[in-house]
Amino acid sequence: MSKEITDDLKTGALIYHRLPRPGKLEIQATKPLGNQRDLALAYSPGVAAACEAIVADPAQAAELTIRANLVAVISNGTAVLGLGDIGPLAGKPVMEGKAVLFKKFAGIDVFDIEIDAREVDRVVDVIAALEPTFGGINLEDIKAPECFEIERRLRERMGIPVFHDDQHGTAIIVGAAVTNALALMGKRIEDVKIVASGAGAAAIACLNLLVELGAKTDNIWVSDIEGVVYKGREKLMDPYKEVYAKDTNARTLGDIIGDADIFLGVSAAGVLKPDMVKRMGKGPLIMALANPNPEIMPDVAREARPDAMICTGRSDFPNQVNNVLCFPYIFRGALDCGATAINEPMKLAAVRAIAGLAREAPSDVVARAYGGEVGTFGAGSLIPSPFDPRLILRIAPAVAKAAMDTGVATRPIADFDAYRTELSRFVFRSGLLMKPVFDKAREAPKRVIYAEGEDERILRAAQVVVEEGLALPVLIGRPAVVEQRLERFGLSIRPGKDFELVDPQSDPRYRDYVATYHERVGRRGVTPDAARTIMRTSNSAIATVALARGDADAMICGVEGRFNTHLRHIRQVIGLDDDCEGLAALSLLITSKGPLFIADTHVNAHPTPEQIANMAVTAAEHVRRFGLEPKIALVCHSDFGSHDDADAETLQKALKLIWERAPGLEVDGEMHADTALLPELRERIFPHSKLTGVANVLIMPNMAAANTAFQVIKVLADALPVGPILVGPAKPAHILTSSVTARGVVNMTALAVVEAQEAAKLPAG
């Protein structure tokens, strides 16, 4: 592996930044500007009302403008990444990148600002003058020691958080890594010897935070490009280094490394030699954070000291110290409570939150980001992955709570449970929509059997299902394979304790299952011998029999194999609900504009009017499980009789049947898709429609149209899919698709549990 940036990567990076349009950012309006009235509301004369409200009460700016969610990423380009003093213009791509991370990981909007100013006074004056625009200031890539003074003075002058991420972001991650490493070492922070290589902004901030965590200044030794920081040294000294100066004759890193428990490298490649590592204390922590090349390569350090724990700043090694682990979420918590500063208790709260998350089982999102290989807590996994979606759920509330406890929150958070629920939109876009379903599932968990119990996504979903108390999982799979994969993926659930495991090769119920299966499908040409073979080889068939016999309350399959194969087993073994005309698939898309259900996306190629009517009525039941009132549109290319053809006629007949079966249901058609989604258009075309507002269920005359619409919207709207939800089986049974994620499995598990709960309340027969 090359230690330097490759030519291919350079070329790719330039293309990435250049095409299809320059840069990585754009500004989008969040309100409509489609007519003269919109313009009058957004600008003159309507905007005057917002201005006057803020004059009367400045706190209204948080509700009437973007300010409460807007951060400035500001740099003068004097210390850019590993590039040094390249100036503000050349540093702009980095600042744009930082802005992208804020938005991606925490939903925070950013203006990147590059200022042509080097003198401390001018930098401070320029930034302080920006306070009315922003809810927070992220200082970036400003060289030491000026950065210390700039931040100090800005914090004194400004009433919003000012945070130099190069200092404090790195320090917080280092603090979390040290916390967990010491726990594994069995050592106390006040007792350990810490040796630092480097004395710039990040290094000094790290050491200062470690002191806040309990480290003793007397136990901290520092060296930099001029050697050991000792009392009386004059060259390259400043008040911030002086705190760690020692009365010593030692002059080199090699002179002070002996018996060190922790090496903190924020300096240059190769400065830590193998012989130095050998002289460190027992089970040392080596934090070689120089980029792109660390102070010592991990394999070299491990060869010298097999007992060492190693962190770097690189993504291609374990234990990456990456500021993105914390800065978006610290600002998220600070902005949400209207903090006037980011103080030491808030930073320490972030340290504890990050350290605690590293000890939890890894999430499926992390696994996908790293190709499925994720370590569990230990020497190789001291800190969470930057891709762990739970970071915001741990850090932001902890920071906000610390802000409130220390009196710097101007908008205290009243309900932290509700706040965490709101934050979940940054974790899984399905979070808020699924909440009522999850809450109901937890009230009375049911047994859910998973046909593909050996699949990684099912295993990861089962971990979440157990942790969140959503269901009682039953997995079909070979015990040795399941055990091996649980270990490989770092999952803590175990068969017999957290879930039931059905071995398709040796389950004692095999003969009974064969008998039940043959009883159900014997008249469909399946012989006893064939039934025995199917019960050995088809996990979805086993799942349907388990569900039919009452050994499970709901089933999920389809992660592997063909949809129609799974569907055949469900049709033959489970059958249809008594009130159902047939099966159908309802697919949910969670878009930026709200949820949209589409049917039938997978089952009926050309449904009859009776099937469409049944589809609408049963789909309405599923929509209500999300806490939504169904608004159903029968959609085709005809708009309230504008075309006379078979599809329009089918939908017209279906509509009459729906009105007869469910007269209170809000449904209308046939209509165009835009007529369904744009109430103002529908009002012009057909003002007497029984459908009001925006339709949230679209039912189409054939599967080709429905599936095509589903796929197009999913891609173009960057929508999150949920389902497909199988409508109509006698018992809750769902067939997923091969593209489903572990979180998608969890979502469908919760839905299946709620279905099973409702089925259990119905009278028998």
GROMACS .gro file of N, CA and C in nm, residues 401-448:
model
  144
  401LYS      N    1  -2.702   1.831   2.739
  401LYS     CA    2  -2.726   1.819   2.883
  401LYS      C    3  -2.617   1.891   2.962
  402ALA      N    4  -2.491   1.875   2.920
  402ALA     CA    5  -2.381   1.943   2.988
  402ALA      C    6  -2.394   2.094   2.975
  403ALA      N    7  -2.439   2.140   2.858
  403ALA     CA    8  -2.459   2.285   2.839
  403ALA      C    9  -2.566   2.336   2.936
  404MET      N   10  -2.672   2.260   2.951
  404MET     CA   11  -2.778   2.300   3.042
  404MET      C   12  -2.729   2.299   3.187
  405ASP      N   13  -2.653   2.195   3.223
  405ASP     CA   14  -2.604   2.183   3.360
  405ASP      C   15  -2.507   2.295   3.397
  406THR      N   16  -2.437   2.348   3.296
  406THR     CA   17  -2.338   2.453   3.323
  406THR      C   18  -2.390   2.594   3.293
  407GLY      N   19  -2.518   2.604   3.260
  407GLY     CA   20  -2.580   2.735   3.247
  407GLY      C   21  -2.552   2.810   3.119
  408VAL      N   22  -2.508   2.742   3.012
  408VAL     CA   23  -2.481   2.813   2.887
  408VAL      C   24  -2.588   2.786   2.781
  409ALA      N   25  -2.694   2.713   2.816
  409ALA     CA   26  -2.801   2.684   2.721
  409ALA      C   27  -2.910   2.790   2.731
  410THR      N   28  -2.937   2.857   2.619
  410THR     CA   29  -3.043   2.960   2.619
  410THR      C   30  -3.178   2.902   2.578
  411ARG      N   31  -3.179   2.781   2.519
  411ARG     CA   32  -3.305   2.713   2.484
  411ARG      C   33  -3.299   2.571   2.538
  412PRO      N   34  -3.310   2.553   2.667
  412PRO     CA   35  -3.295   2.419   2.727
  412PRO      C   36  -3.391   2.318   2.667
  413ILE      N   37  -3.345   2.196   2.655
  413ILE     CA   38  -3.427   2.087   2.600
  413ILE      C   39  -3.513   2.031   2.712
  414ALA      N   40  -3.643   2.034   2.693
  414ALA     CA   41  -3.736   1.993   2.799
  414ALA      C   42  -3.754   1.841   2.804
  415ASP      N   43  -3.753   1.775   2.691
  415ASP     CA   44  -3.782   1.632   2.685
  415ASP      C   45  -3.672   1.562   2.605
  416PHE      N   46  -3.579   1.498   2.676
  416PHE     CA   47  -3.466   1.437   2.606
  416PHE      C   48  -3.507   1.312   2.529
  417ASP      N   49  -3.611   1.242   2.572
  417ASP     CA   50  -3.658   1.128   2.494
  417ASP      C   51  -3.710   1.174   2.358
  418ALA      N   52  -3.787   1.283   2.360
  418ALA     CA   53  -3.837   1.338   2.233
  418ALA      C   54  -3.722   1.390   2.149
  419TYR      N   55  -3.622   1.448   2.213
  419TYR     CA   56  -3.506   1.501   2.141
  419TYR      C   57  -3.430   1.388   2.072
  420ARG      N   58  -3.410   1.278   2.142
  420ARG     CA   59  -3.340   1.164   2.081
  420ARG      C   60  -3.420   1.108   1.964
  421THR      N   61  -3.551   1.107   1.978
  421THR     CA   62  -3.635   1.061   1.867
  421THR      C   63  -3.617   1.151   1.746
  422GLU      N   64  -3.614   1.283   1.770
  422GLU     CA   65  -3.593   1.378   1.661
  422GLU      C   66  -3.456   1.358   1.597
  423LEU      N   67  -3.355   1.332   1.679
  423LEU     CA   68  -3.220   1.311   1.625
  423LEU      C   69  -3.212   1.185   1.540
  424SER      N   70  -3.301   1.091   1.565
  424SER     CA   71  -3.293   0.965   1.492
  424SER      C   72  -3.311   0.983   1.343
  425ARG      N   73  -3.364   1.099   1.300
  425ARG     CA   74  -3.378   1.121   1.155
  425ARG      C   75  -3.242   1.128   1.088
  426PHE      N   76  -3.138   1.160   1.163
  426PHE     CA   77  -3.005   1.162   1.106
  426PHE      C   78  -2.941   1.024   1.107
  427VAL      N   79  -2.997   0.933   1.185
  427VAL     CA   80  -2.944   0.798   1.192
  427VAL      C   81  -3.007   0.712   1.083
  428PHE      N   82  -3.137   0.699   1.091
  428PHE     CA   83  -3.211   0.624   0.991
  428PHE      C   84  -3.326   0.714   0.948
  429ARG      N   85  -3.335   0.741   0.822
  429ARG     CA   86  -3.438   0.832   0.776
  429ARG      C   87  -3.577   0.778   0.806
  430SER      N   88  -3.585   0.650   0.839
  430SER     CA   89  -3.714   0.593   0.875
  430SER      C   90  -3.749   0.615   1.020
  431GLY      N   91  -3.661   0.675   1.097
  431GLY     CA   92  -3.677   0.681   1.242
  431GLY      C   93  -3.809   0.734   1.290
  432LEU      N   94  -3.847   0.855   1.248
  432LEU     CA   95  -3.969   0.916   1.301
  432LEU      C   96  -4.094   0.847   1.249
  433LEU      N   97  -4.096   0.811   1.123
  433LEU     CA   98  -4.213   0.746   1.067
  433LEU      C   99  -4.236   0.610   1.132
  434MET      N  100  -4.130   0.539   1.164
  434MET     CA  101  -4.142   0.406   1.222
  434MET      C  102  -4.169   0.410   1.372
  435LYS      N  103  -4.156   0.528   1.434
  435LYS     CA  104  -4.165   0.533   1.580
  435LYS      C  105  -4.294   0.474   1.636
  436PRO      N  106  -4.412   0.512   1.586
  436PRO     CA  107  -4.533   0.452   1.643
  436PRO      C  108  -4.539   0.301   1.627
  437VAL      N  109  -4.483   0.252   1.517
  437VAL     CA  110  -4.480   0.107   1.494
  437VAL      C  111  -4.386   0.041   1.595
  438PHE      N  112  -4.268   0.100   1.615
  438PHE     CA  113  -4.172   0.045   1.710
  438PHE      C  114  -4.230   0.048   1.851
  439ASP      N  115  -4.293   0.158   1.887
  439ASP     CA  116  -4.348   0.171   2.022
  439ASP      C  117  -4.453   0.063   2.047
  440LYS      N  118  -4.538   0.041   1.950
  440LYS     CA  119  -4.643  -0.060   1.967
  440LYS      C  120  -4.584  -0.200   1.970
  441ALA      N  121  -4.482  -0.227   1.888
  441ALA     CA  122  -4.420  -0.359   1.887
  441ALA      C  123  -4.361  -0.392   2.024
  442ARG      N  124  -4.300  -0.292   2.089
  442ARG     CA  125  -4.237  -0.315   2.219
  442ARG      C  126  -4.339  -0.350   2.328
  443GLU      N  127  -4.462  -0.309   2.308
  443GLU     CA  128  -4.564  -0.335   2.410
  443GLU      C  129  -4.588  -0.484   2.430
  444ALA      N  130  -4.581  -0.563   2.325
  444ALA     CA  131  -4.606  -0.707   2.334
  444ALA      C  132  -4.530  -0.778   2.223
  445PRO      N  133  -4.399  -0.798   2.239
  445PRO     CA  134  -4.317  -0.862   2.136
  445PRO      C  135  -4.371  -1.001   2.099
  446LYS      N  136  -4.365  -1.032   1.971
  446LYS     CA  137  -4.410  -1.160   1.920
  446LYS      C  138  -4.294  -1.238   1.859
  447ARG      N  139  -4.317  -1.367   1.838
  447ARG     CA  140  -4.214  -1.452   1.777
  447ARG      C  141  -4.212  -1.431   1.626
  448VAL      N  142  -4.098  -1.387   1.577
  448VAL     CA  143  -4.082  -1.366   1.432
  448VAL      C  144  -3.976  -1.462   1.383
   0.00000   0.00000   0.00000
